[in-house]
Coordinates of C-alpha atoms in Angstrom, one line a residue:
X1 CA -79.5 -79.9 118.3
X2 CA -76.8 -82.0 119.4
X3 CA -76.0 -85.7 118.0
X4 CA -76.6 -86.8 121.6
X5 CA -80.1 -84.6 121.9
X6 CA -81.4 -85.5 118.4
X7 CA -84.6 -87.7 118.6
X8 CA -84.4 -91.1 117.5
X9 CA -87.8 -91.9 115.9
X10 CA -89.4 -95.0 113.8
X11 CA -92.5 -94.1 112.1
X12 CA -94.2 -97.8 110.4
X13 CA -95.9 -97.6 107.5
X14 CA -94.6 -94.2 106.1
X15 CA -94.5 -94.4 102.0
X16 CA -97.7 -92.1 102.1
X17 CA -100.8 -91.2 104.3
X18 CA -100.6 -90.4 107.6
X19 CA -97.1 -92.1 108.3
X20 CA -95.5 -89.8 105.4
X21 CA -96.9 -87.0 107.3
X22 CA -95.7 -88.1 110.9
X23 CA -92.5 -88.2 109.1
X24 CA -92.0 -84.8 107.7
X25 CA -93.2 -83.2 110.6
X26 CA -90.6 -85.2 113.3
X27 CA -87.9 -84.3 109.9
X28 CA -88.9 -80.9 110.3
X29 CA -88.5 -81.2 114.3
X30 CA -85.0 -82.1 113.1
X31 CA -85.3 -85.9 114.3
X32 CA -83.7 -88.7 113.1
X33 CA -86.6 -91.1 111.2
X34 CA -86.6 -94.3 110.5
X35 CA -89.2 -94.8 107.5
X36 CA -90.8 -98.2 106.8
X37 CA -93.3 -99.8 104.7
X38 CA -93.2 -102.1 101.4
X39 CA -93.3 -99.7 98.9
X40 CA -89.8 -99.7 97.5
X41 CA -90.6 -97.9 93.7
X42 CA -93.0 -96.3 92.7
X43 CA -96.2 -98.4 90.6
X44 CA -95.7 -101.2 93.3
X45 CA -98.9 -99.6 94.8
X46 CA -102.0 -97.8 93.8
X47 CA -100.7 -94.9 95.2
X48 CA -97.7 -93.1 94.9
X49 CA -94.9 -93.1 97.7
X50 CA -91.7 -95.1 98.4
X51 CA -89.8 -95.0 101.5
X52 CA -86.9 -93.6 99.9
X53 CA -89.2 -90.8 98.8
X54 CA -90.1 -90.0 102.5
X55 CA -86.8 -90.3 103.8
X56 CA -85.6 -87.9 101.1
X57 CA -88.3 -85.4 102.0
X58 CA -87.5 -86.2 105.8
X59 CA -83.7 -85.2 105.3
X60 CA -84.5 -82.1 103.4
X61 CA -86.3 -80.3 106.1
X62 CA -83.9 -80.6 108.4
X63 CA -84.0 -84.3 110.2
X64 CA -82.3 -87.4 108.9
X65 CA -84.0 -89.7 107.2
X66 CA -83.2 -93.3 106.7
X67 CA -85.4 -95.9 104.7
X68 CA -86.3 -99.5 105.3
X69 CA -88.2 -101.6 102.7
X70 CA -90.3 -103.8 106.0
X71 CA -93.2 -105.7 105.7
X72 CA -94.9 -105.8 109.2
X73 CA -97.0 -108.9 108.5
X74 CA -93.2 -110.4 108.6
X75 CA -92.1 -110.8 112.2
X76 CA -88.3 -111.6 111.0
X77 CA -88.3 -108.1 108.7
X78 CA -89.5 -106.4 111.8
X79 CA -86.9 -108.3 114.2
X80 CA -84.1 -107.6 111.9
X81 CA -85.2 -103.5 111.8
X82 CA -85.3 -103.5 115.2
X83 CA -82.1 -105.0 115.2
X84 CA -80.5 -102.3 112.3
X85 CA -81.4 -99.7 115.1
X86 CA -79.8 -101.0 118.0
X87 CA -76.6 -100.7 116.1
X88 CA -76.8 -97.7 114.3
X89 CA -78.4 -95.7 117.2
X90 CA -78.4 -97.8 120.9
X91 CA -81.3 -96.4 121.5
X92 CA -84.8 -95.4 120.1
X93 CA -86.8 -92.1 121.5
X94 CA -89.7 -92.6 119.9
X95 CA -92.2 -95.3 118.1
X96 CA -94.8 -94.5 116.0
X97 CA -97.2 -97.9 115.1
X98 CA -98.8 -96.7 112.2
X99 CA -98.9 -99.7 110.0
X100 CA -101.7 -100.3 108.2
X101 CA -103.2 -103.1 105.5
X102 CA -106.5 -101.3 104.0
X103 CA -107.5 -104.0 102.1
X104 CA -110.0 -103.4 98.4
X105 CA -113.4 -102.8 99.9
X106 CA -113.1 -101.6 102.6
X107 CA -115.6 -98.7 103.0
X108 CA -118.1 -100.6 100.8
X109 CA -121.3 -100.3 102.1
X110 CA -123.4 -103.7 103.6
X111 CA -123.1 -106.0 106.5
X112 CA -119.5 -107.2 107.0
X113 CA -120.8 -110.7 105.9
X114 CA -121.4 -109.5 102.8
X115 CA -117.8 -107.7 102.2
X116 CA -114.6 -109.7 101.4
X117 CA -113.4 -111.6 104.5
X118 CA -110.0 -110.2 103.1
X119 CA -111.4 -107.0 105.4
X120 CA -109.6 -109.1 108.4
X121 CA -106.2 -108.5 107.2
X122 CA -106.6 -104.9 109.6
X123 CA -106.0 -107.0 112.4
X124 CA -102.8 -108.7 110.9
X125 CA -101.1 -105.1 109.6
X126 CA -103.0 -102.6 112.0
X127 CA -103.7 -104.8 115.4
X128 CA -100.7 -107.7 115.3
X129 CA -98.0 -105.6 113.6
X130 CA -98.8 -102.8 116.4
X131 CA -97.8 -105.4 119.1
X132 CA -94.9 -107.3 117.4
X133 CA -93.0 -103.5 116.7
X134 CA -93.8 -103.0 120.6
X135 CA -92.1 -106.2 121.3
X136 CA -89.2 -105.7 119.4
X137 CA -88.7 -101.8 120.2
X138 CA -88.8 -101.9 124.1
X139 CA -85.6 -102.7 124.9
X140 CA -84.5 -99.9 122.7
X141 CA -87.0 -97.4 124.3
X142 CA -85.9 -98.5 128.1
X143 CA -82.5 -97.2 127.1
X144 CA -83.6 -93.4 125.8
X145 CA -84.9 -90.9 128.6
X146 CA -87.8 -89.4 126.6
X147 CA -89.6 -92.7 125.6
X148 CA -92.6 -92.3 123.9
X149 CA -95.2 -95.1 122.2
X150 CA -98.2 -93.3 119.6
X151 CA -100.5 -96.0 118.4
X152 CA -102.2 -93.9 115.3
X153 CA -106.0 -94.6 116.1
X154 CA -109.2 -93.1 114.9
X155 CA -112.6 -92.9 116.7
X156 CA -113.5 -96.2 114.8
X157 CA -112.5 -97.6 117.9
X158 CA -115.5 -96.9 119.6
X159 CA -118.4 -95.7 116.9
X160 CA -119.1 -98.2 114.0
X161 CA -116.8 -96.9 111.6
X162 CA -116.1 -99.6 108.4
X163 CA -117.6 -102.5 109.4
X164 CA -116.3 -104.6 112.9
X165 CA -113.1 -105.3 111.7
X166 CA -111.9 -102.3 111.4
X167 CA -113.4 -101.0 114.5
X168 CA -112.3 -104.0 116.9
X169 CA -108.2 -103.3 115.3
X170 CA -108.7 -99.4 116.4
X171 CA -110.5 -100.6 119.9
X172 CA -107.8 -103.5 120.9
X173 CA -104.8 -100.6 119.8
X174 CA -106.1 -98.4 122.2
X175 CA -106.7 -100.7 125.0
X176 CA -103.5 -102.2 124.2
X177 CA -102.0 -98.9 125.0
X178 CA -103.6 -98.3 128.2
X179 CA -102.2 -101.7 129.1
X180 CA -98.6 -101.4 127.7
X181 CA -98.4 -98.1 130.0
X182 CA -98.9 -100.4 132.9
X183 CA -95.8 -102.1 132.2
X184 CA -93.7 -99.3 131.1
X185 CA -94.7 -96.8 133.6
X186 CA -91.6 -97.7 135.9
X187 CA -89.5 -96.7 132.9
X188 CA -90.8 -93.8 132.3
X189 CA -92.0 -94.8 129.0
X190 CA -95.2 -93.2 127.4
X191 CA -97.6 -95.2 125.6
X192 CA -100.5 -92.7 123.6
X193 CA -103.2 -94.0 121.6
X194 CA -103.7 -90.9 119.1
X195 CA -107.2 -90.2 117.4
X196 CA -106.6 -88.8 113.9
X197 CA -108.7 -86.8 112.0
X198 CA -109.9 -86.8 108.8
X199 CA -106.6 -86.6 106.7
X200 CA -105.6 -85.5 103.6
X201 CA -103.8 -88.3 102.2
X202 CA -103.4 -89.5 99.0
X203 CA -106.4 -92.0 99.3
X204 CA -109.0 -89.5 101.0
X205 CA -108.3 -87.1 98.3
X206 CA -108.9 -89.4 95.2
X207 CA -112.0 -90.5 97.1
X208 CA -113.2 -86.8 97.5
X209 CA -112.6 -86.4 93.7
X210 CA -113.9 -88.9 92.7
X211 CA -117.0 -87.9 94.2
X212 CA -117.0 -84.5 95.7
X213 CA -120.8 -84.3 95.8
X214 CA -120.3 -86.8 98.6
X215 CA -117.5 -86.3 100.1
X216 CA -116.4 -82.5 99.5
X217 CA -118.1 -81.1 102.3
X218 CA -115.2 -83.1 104.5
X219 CA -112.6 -80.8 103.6
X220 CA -113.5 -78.4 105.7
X221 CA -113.1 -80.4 109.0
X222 CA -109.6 -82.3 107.1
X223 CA -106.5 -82.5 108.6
X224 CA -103.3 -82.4 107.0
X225 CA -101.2 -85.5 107.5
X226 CA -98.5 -83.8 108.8
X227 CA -100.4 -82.3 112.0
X228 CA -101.0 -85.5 113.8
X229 CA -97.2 -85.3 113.3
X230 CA -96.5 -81.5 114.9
X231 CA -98.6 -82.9 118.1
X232 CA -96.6 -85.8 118.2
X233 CA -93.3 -83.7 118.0
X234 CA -94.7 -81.9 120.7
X235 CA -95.5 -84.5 122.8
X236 CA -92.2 -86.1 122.5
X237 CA -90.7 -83.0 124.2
X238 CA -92.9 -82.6 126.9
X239 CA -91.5 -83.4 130.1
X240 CA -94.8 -84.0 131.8
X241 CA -95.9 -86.5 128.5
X242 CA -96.4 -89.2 131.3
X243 CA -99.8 -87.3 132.8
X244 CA -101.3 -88.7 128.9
X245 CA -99.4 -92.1 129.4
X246 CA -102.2 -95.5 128.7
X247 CA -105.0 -92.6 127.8
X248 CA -106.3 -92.3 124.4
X249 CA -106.3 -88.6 123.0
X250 CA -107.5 -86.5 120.2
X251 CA -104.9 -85.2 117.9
X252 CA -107.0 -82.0 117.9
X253 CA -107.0 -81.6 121.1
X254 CA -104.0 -82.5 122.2
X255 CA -102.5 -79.9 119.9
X256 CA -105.0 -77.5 121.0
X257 CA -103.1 -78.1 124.6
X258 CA -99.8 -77.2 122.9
X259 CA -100.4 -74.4 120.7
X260 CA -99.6 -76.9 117.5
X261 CA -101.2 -75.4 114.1
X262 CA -102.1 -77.2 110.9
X263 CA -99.6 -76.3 108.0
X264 CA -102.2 -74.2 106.8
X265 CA -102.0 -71.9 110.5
X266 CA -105.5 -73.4 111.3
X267 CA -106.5 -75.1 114.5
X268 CA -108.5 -78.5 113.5
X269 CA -111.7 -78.6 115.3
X270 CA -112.2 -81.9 117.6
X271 CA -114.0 -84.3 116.4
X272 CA -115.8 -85.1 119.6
X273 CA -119.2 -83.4 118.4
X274 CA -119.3 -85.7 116.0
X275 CA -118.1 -89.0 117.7
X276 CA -118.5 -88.5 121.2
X277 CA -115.4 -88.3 123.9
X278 CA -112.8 -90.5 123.6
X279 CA -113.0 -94.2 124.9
X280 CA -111.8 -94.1 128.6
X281 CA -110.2 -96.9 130.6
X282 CA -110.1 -97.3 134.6
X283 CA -106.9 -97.5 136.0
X284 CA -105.3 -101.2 136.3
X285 CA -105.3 -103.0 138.7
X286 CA -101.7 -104.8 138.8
X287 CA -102.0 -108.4 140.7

């Protein structure tokens, strides 16, 4: 792939988890990845990943990578990333908002009332930080001819799903990429809000250890992070990507449509037996 041809791609929130595995999969696509997220060394978090460590990863299978210690809650980190791009690169292909603050407590059982009202910090890192990278990244996407927008969702948007906190930050990303299609569509910019599965990341499996009577049987519907990851790859190739513009879709599915496998060679089943369809919205109406 040329220099010219090579996709230019930011994935937020990439030390670990999903993001990680969006990242591997667009380095083995052989894209250019911008990694972010906070973790710098390792022990600064509970779990292990750096960005330096993705980035590394990303560049040995094939793509470049290139990490950036940001903090999304900090609007002048995320400018000045934004900013790093424009002059490296002119241009940015695609954006993947995947940021995410899971605060301690999370999937603790109760009435939100009764949780820490730290839970609310998904709507800072999650909701916010989805909005502000937008902001800052359109004129960058405007300038590529394959622009593409993945807000990483999860059917907590509409089925109660940790608490309402949680569940209003997956609901208003969705809708907010429904609406940001609106104004992108002369530009032929795509805007996706993608369901997840159940992944194996670092967190789900210490959970599932920790308790596999619980939690075990889950394994057999998981996901590997780096799928969500394939479809996106995919989807960024896809000439007709515009027919899924402002719609929310299932990772399963939508990989199902392309003929994308797990790492594994498996086909994740949708999750829509369990959840229901997808949340739809009508088309806008444009005053």
């Amino acid at each position: 792939m040329s220099a010219q041809n090579t996709l230019i791609a930011l994935v937020t929130g990439a030390s670990r988890g999903a993001g990680k595995g969006i990242a591997l999969a667009l380095g083995d696509a052989g894209a250019t990845v911008y990694v972010t997220g906070r973790s710098a060394k390792e022990g600064e978090a509970s779990l292990p990943g750096t960005v330096f460590a993705t980035a590394e990863e990303v560049s040995r299978r094939g793509g470049r990578g290139i990490p950036v210690v940001c903090d999304h809650a900090d609007d002048r980190q995320v400018e000045s990333l934004f900013a790093q791009i424009a002059a490296e690169q002119g241009r940015l292909d695609l954006l993947v908002n995947n940021a995410l603050c899971v605060p301690d407590g999370l999937t603790i059982a109760g009435p939100f009332w009764e949780k820490p009202l730290a839970l609310q910090a998904v709507l800072d890192v999650g909701l916010r930080s989805t909005y502000v990278a937008s902001y800052f990244a359109a004129p960058l996407l405007l300038k590529s001819t394959q622009g593409l927008v993945i807000n990483t969702s999860s059917p907590g948007g509409r089925s109660y799903m940790h608490g309402p906190a949680y569940g209003a930050g997956k609901a208003a990303v969705d809708k907010m990429a429904h609406d940001m299609a609106v104004d992108f569509k002369a530009y032929d910019v795509a805007v996706v809000a993608l369901w997840m599965g159940i992944l194996k990341t670092e967190r789900t499996m210490a959970v599932i250890d920790a308790q596999p009577e619980l939690y075990g049987h889950m394994l057999a519907i998981a996901e590997s992070p780096e799928y969500s990851g394939r479809v996106i790859a995919a989807l960024s190739q896809d000439p007709q990507r515009m027919q899924f513009s402002g719609k929310v879709c299932m990772a399963a599915e939508l990989g199902e449509h392309y003929g994308v496998v797990d790492i594994d060679g498996r086909q994740p089943p949708s999750p829509r037996a369990i959840f229901g369809g997808v949340t739809e919205f009508g088309d806008a109406i444009v005053q």
